[in-house]
Amino acid sequence: MIIRKKFKFEGAHIVRDCSSERCKKSIHGHSYVVEVFLSSNRLDNGQMIYDFGLTKGTIKDIIDSFDHAYAMWSNESDEFKTFIKSNSDRYVEMPVSPSAECFALTILFMIDKLLKATEYNNGEGSVKVSSVRVHETETGYAEAFQEDLSWFKFDLSSIKFSEAVKNEWSDPGMYNKLIAYHNDVLPDKPFVNPKIETVYSKPLDKEQKVSAEL
């Protein structure tokens, strides 16, 4: 079973080396729509794949990082990177070009790492991000799947957020904790979902267990 959560942000970029002259030579922006698809092998105590309310934490912060920000490919010249960093408080430096395709891949990569660094406390199953779909316009989108991550050697440290972006997160140290956990510096998962005292939940009977596993 799959659930979908939609997010939005307004962002700017240049997509170097693409076919469109305007796109590859001029800073421009889009009203992005991001769809995050989550799956699991069973329902939690609330009979959900994953409570939508939980996506309003670190997942929302990561996607909101690109709002009113300039998304910049790390392959840009030092002169251009200095210009952006000197004239824009909000920017994200990416190890890949900020195309819709690479936005989808990058966001998928980060959410995957976030979920793996999260402690679940309401009977969730094996929650995974199945795909991320990024709409750059009303007529086109790119969707990245887990297997597509092999196209690039992503590294959390290679995605860099400006201080202004980090300061607006609910936890400004969130990304450093994420990096530390996946580098085996932190022994425990740094993100802990609320512990829920169940009232109505009952163990699944044998027939329900079979259905849940299918």
CSV table of C-alpha atoms in Angstrom, one decimal:
chain,number,residue,atom,x,y,z
A,1,MET,CA,0.0,0.0,0.0
A,2,ILE,CA,1.2,3.5,-0.8
A,3,ILE,CA,0.2,6.9,0.6
A,4,ARG,CA,1.0,10.3,-0.9
A,5,LYS,CA,1.8,13.6,0.7
A,6,LYS,CA,2.0,16.8,-1.3
A,7,PHE,CA,4.3,19.8,-0.6
A,8,LYS,CA,4.9,23.1,-2.5
A,9,PHE,CA,7.8,25.6,-2.8
A,10,GLU,CA,8.8,28.5,-4.9
A,11,GLY,CA,12.4,28.1,-6.1
A,12,ALA,CA,14.9,29.4,-8.6
A,13,HIS,CA,17.7,27.8,-10.6
A,14,ILE,CA,19.7,27.5,-13.9
A,15,VAL,CA,19.9,24.1,-15.6
A,16,ARG,CA,23.3,24.2,-17.3
A,17,ASP,CA,23.8,22.2,-20.6
A,18,CYS,CA,20.2,21.6,-21.2
A,19,SER,CA,18.6,22.1,-24.7
A,20,SER,CA,16.6,25.2,-23.9
A,21,GLU,CA,18.5,28.4,-24.3
A,22,ARG,CA,16.6,30.4,-21.7
A,23,CYS,CA,16.8,27.5,-19.2
A,24,LYS,CA,20.5,27.0,-19.4
A,25,LYS,CA,21.6,30.7,-19.5
A,26,SER,CA,19.3,32.6,-17.2
A,27,ILE,CA,18.2,32.4,-13.6
A,28,HIS,CA,14.5,31.6,-13.5
A,29,GLY,CA,11.9,30.2,-11.1
A,30,HIS,CA,9.1,27.7,-10.8
A,31,SER,CA,6.2,27.0,-8.5
A,32,TYR,CA,7.2,23.4,-7.6
A,33,VAL,CA,4.8,20.7,-6.4
A,34,VAL,CA,6.5,17.8,-4.6
A,35,GLU,CA,4.6,14.5,-4.1
A,36,VAL,CA,6.2,12.0,-1.6
A,37,PHE,CA,5.0,8.4,-1.8
A,38,LEU,CA,5.5,6.3,1.3
A,39,SER,CA,4.9,2.5,1.6
A,40,SER,CA,5.0,-0.1,4.3
A,41,ASN,CA,4.5,-3.8,4.9
A,42,ARG,CA,1.7,-3.2,7.4
A,43,LEU,CA,-0.6,-0.6,9.0
A,44,ASP,CA,0.3,1.1,12.3
A,45,ASN,CA,-1.8,1.2,15.5
A,46,GLY,CA,-3.9,4.0,13.9
A,47,GLN,CA,-4.5,1.8,10.9
A,48,MET,CA,-2.2,4.0,8.7
A,49,ILE,CA,0.9,3.4,6.6
A,50,TYR,CA,2.4,6.6,8.2
A,51,ASP,CA,0.6,9.4,10.0
A,52,PHE,CA,0.5,12.4,7.7
A,53,GLY,CA,1.0,14.6,10.7
A,54,LEU,CA,4.5,13.1,11.1
A,55,THR,CA,5.6,14.4,7.7
A,56,LYS,CA,5.2,17.9,9.0
A,57,GLY,CA,8.5,17.6,10.9
A,58,THR,CA,11.9,16.9,9.3
A,59,ILE,CA,10.5,15.9,5.9
A,60,LYS,CA,8.7,19.2,5.6
A,61,ASP,CA,11.8,21.1,6.8
A,62,ILE,CA,13.9,19.5,4.1
A,63,ILE,CA,11.5,20.3,1.3
A,64,ASP,CA,10.9,23.8,2.6
A,65,SER,CA,14.6,24.4,2.4
A,66,PHE,CA,14.2,25.0,-1.3
A,67,ASP,CA,11.4,27.6,-0.9
A,68,HIS,CA,12.4,31.1,-1.9
A,69,ALA,CA,15.9,29.7,-2.3
A,70,TYR,CA,18.4,29.4,-5.2
A,71,ALA,CA,19.2,25.8,-6.0
A,72,MET,CA,22.8,25.6,-7.3
A,73,TRP,CA,24.8,22.9,-8.9
A,74,SER,CA,28.2,22.5,-7.2
A,75,ASN,CA,29.8,22.4,-10.7
A,76,GLU,CA,29.1,26.1,-11.2
A,77,SER,CA,32.2,28.4,-11.3
A,78,ASP,CA,33.6,29.7,-8.1
A,79,GLU,CA,32.8,33.2,-9.3
A,80,PHE,CA,29.1,32.4,-9.8
A,81,LYS,CA,28.8,30.5,-6.5
A,82,THR,CA,30.4,33.4,-4.7
A,83,PHE,CA,27.9,35.8,-6.4
A,84,ILE,CA,24.9,33.7,-5.3
A,85,LYS,CA,26.1,33.2,-1.7
A,86,SER,CA,26.9,36.9,-1.4
A,87,ASN,CA,23.5,38.1,-2.7
A,88,SER,CA,21.0,35.5,-1.5
A,89,ASP,CA,20.4,34.4,2.1
A,90,ARG,CA,18.7,31.2,1.1
A,91,TYR,CA,20.4,28.8,-1.2
A,92,VAL,CA,21.1,25.0,-1.5
A,93,GLU,CA,24.2,23.7,-3.2
A,94,MET,CA,23.6,20.3,-4.8
A,95,PRO,CA,26.0,17.7,-6.2
A,96,VAL,CA,23.7,17.4,-9.2
A,97,SER,CA,22.1,19.8,-11.6
A,98,PRO,CA,18.9,21.3,-10.2
A,99,SER,CA,16.6,19.8,-12.9
A,100,ALA,CA,13.3,18.4,-11.9
A,101,GLU,CA,14.8,15.0,-12.3
A,102,CYS,CA,17.6,15.7,-9.9
A,103,PHE,CA,15.3,17.5,-7.5
A,104,ALA,CA,13.3,14.3,-7.3
A,105,LEU,CA,16.4,12.2,-6.8
A,106,THR,CA,17.9,14.5,-4.2
A,107,ILE,CA,14.7,14.8,-2.1
A,108,LEU,CA,14.2,11.0,-2.4
A,109,PHE,CA,17.7,10.4,-1.1
A,110,MET,CA,17.3,12.8,1.9
A,111,ILE,CA,13.9,11.5,2.9
A,112,ASP,CA,15.2,7.9,2.7
A,113,LYS,CA,18.0,8.8,5.1
A,114,LEU,CA,15.6,10.7,7.4
A,115,LEU,CA,13.3,7.7,7.6
A,116,LYS,CA,16.2,5.3,8.4
A,117,ALA,CA,17.3,7.7,11.2
A,118,THR,CA,13.8,7.8,12.8
A,119,GLU,CA,12.6,5.8,15.7
A,120,TYR,CA,8.9,4.8,15.2
A,121,ASN,CA,6.6,4.5,18.3
A,122,ASN,CA,3.2,3.6,17.0
A,123,GLY,CA,3.5,0.1,15.6
A,124,GLU,CA,4.6,1.2,12.2
A,125,GLY,CA,5.9,-1.4,9.8
A,126,SER,CA,8.9,-1.0,7.4
A,127,VAL,CA,8.1,2.5,6.3
A,128,LYS,CA,10.0,3.5,3.1
A,129,VAL,CA,9.9,6.3,0.5
A,130,SER,CA,8.9,4.5,-2.7
A,131,SER,CA,9.3,7.5,-5.0
A,132,VAL,CA,9.3,11.3,-5.1
A,133,ARG,CA,7.5,13.2,-7.9
A,134,VAL,CA,8.5,16.8,-8.7
A,135,HIS,CA,6.2,19.0,-10.8
A,136,GLU,CA,8.2,21.9,-12.3
A,137,THR,CA,5.1,23.1,-14.3
A,138,GLU,CA,1.5,22.2,-14.6
A,139,THR,CA,2.3,20.0,-17.6
A,140,GLY,CA,5.4,18.1,-16.6
A,141,TYR,CA,6.9,16.3,-13.7
A,142,ALA,CA,9.8,14.0,-13.0
A,143,GLU,CA,9.5,11.0,-10.7
A,144,ALA,CA,12.5,9.2,-9.0
A,145,PHE,CA,12.4,5.7,-7.6
A,146,GLN,CA,14.7,3.9,-5.1
A,147,GLU,CA,16.6,2.1,-7.9
A,148,ASP,CA,17.4,5.5,-9.6
A,149,LEU,CA,19.6,6.5,-6.7
A,150,SER,CA,22.3,4.3,-8.2
A,151,TRP,CA,22.7,6.8,-11.0
A,152,PHE,CA,24.7,9.1,-8.7
A,153,LYS,CA,26.9,8.6,-5.7
A,154,PHE,CA,25.0,10.8,-3.3
A,155,ASP,CA,26.5,11.8,0.0
A,156,LEU,CA,24.7,13.8,2.7
A,157,SER,CA,27.6,16.1,3.2
A,158,SER,CA,27.6,17.1,-0.5
A,159,ILE,CA,24.2,18.8,-0.1
A,160,LYS,CA,24.9,22.1,1.5
A,161,PHE,CA,22.3,24.5,3.0
A,162,SER,CA,22.8,28.1,3.8
A,163,GLU,CA,22.7,29.2,7.4
A,164,ALA,CA,19.5,31.2,6.7
A,165,VAL,CA,17.9,27.9,5.5
A,166,LYS,CA,19.1,25.9,8.5
A,167,ASN,CA,18.0,28.6,11.0
A,168,GLU,CA,14.4,28.2,9.9
A,169,TRP,CA,14.3,24.5,10.5
A,170,SER,CA,12.5,23.4,13.7
A,171,ASP,CA,15.9,22.0,14.7
A,172,PRO,CA,18.8,24.0,13.1
A,173,GLY,CA,21.1,21.1,13.9
A,174,MET,CA,18.9,18.5,12.2
A,175,TYR,CA,21.0,17.9,9.2
A,176,ASN,CA,24.2,17.6,11.2
A,177,LYS,CA,22.5,15.0,13.3
A,178,LEU,CA,21.5,13.1,10.2
A,179,ILE,CA,25.0,13.1,8.8
A,180,ALA,CA,26.4,12.0,12.2
A,181,TYR,CA,24.0,9.1,12.5
A,182,HIS,CA,24.8,7.8,9.0
A,183,ASN,CA,28.5,8.2,9.6
A,184,ASP,CA,28.1,6.0,12.8
A,185,VAL,CA,29.0,8.9,15.0
A,186,LEU,CA,25.6,8.8,16.8
A,187,PRO,CA,24.7,5.3,18.1
A,188,ASP,CA,21.0,6.1,18.5
A,189,LYS,CA,18.5,7.3,15.9
A,190,PRO,CA,18.4,11.1,16.3
A,191,PHE,CA,14.7,11.6,15.3
A,192,VAL,CA,12.1,10.0,17.6
A,193,ASN,CA,8.4,10.1,16.8
A,194,PRO,CA,6.0,10.6,19.7
A,195,LYS,CA,5.2,7.6,21.9
A,196,ILE,CA,1.5,6.8,21.6
A,197,GLU,CA,-0.6,5.2,24.3
A,198,THR,CA,-3.0,3.0,22.3
A,199,VAL,CA,-6.6,2.7,23.5
A,200,TYR,CA,-8.5,1.0,20.8
A,201,SER,CA,-5.9,-1.0,19.0
A,202,LYS,CA,-6.2,-4.7,19.1
A,203,PRO,CA,-3.8,-7.4,17.8
A,204,LEU,CA,-4.6,-8.5,14.3
A,205,ASP,CA,-6.3,-11.9,14.1
A,206,LYS,CA,-4.7,-14.6,11.9
A,207,GLU,CA,-6.8,-13.7,8.9
A,208,GLN,CA,-6.0,-10.0,9.2
A,209,LYS,CA,-2.3,-10.9,9.6
A,210,VAL,CA,-2.3,-12.8,6.3
A,211,SER,CA,-4.0,-9.9,4.5
A,212,ALA,CA,-1.5,-7.4,6.0
A,213,GLU,CA,1.4,-9.4,4.7
A,214,LEU,CA,0.1,-9.7,1.2
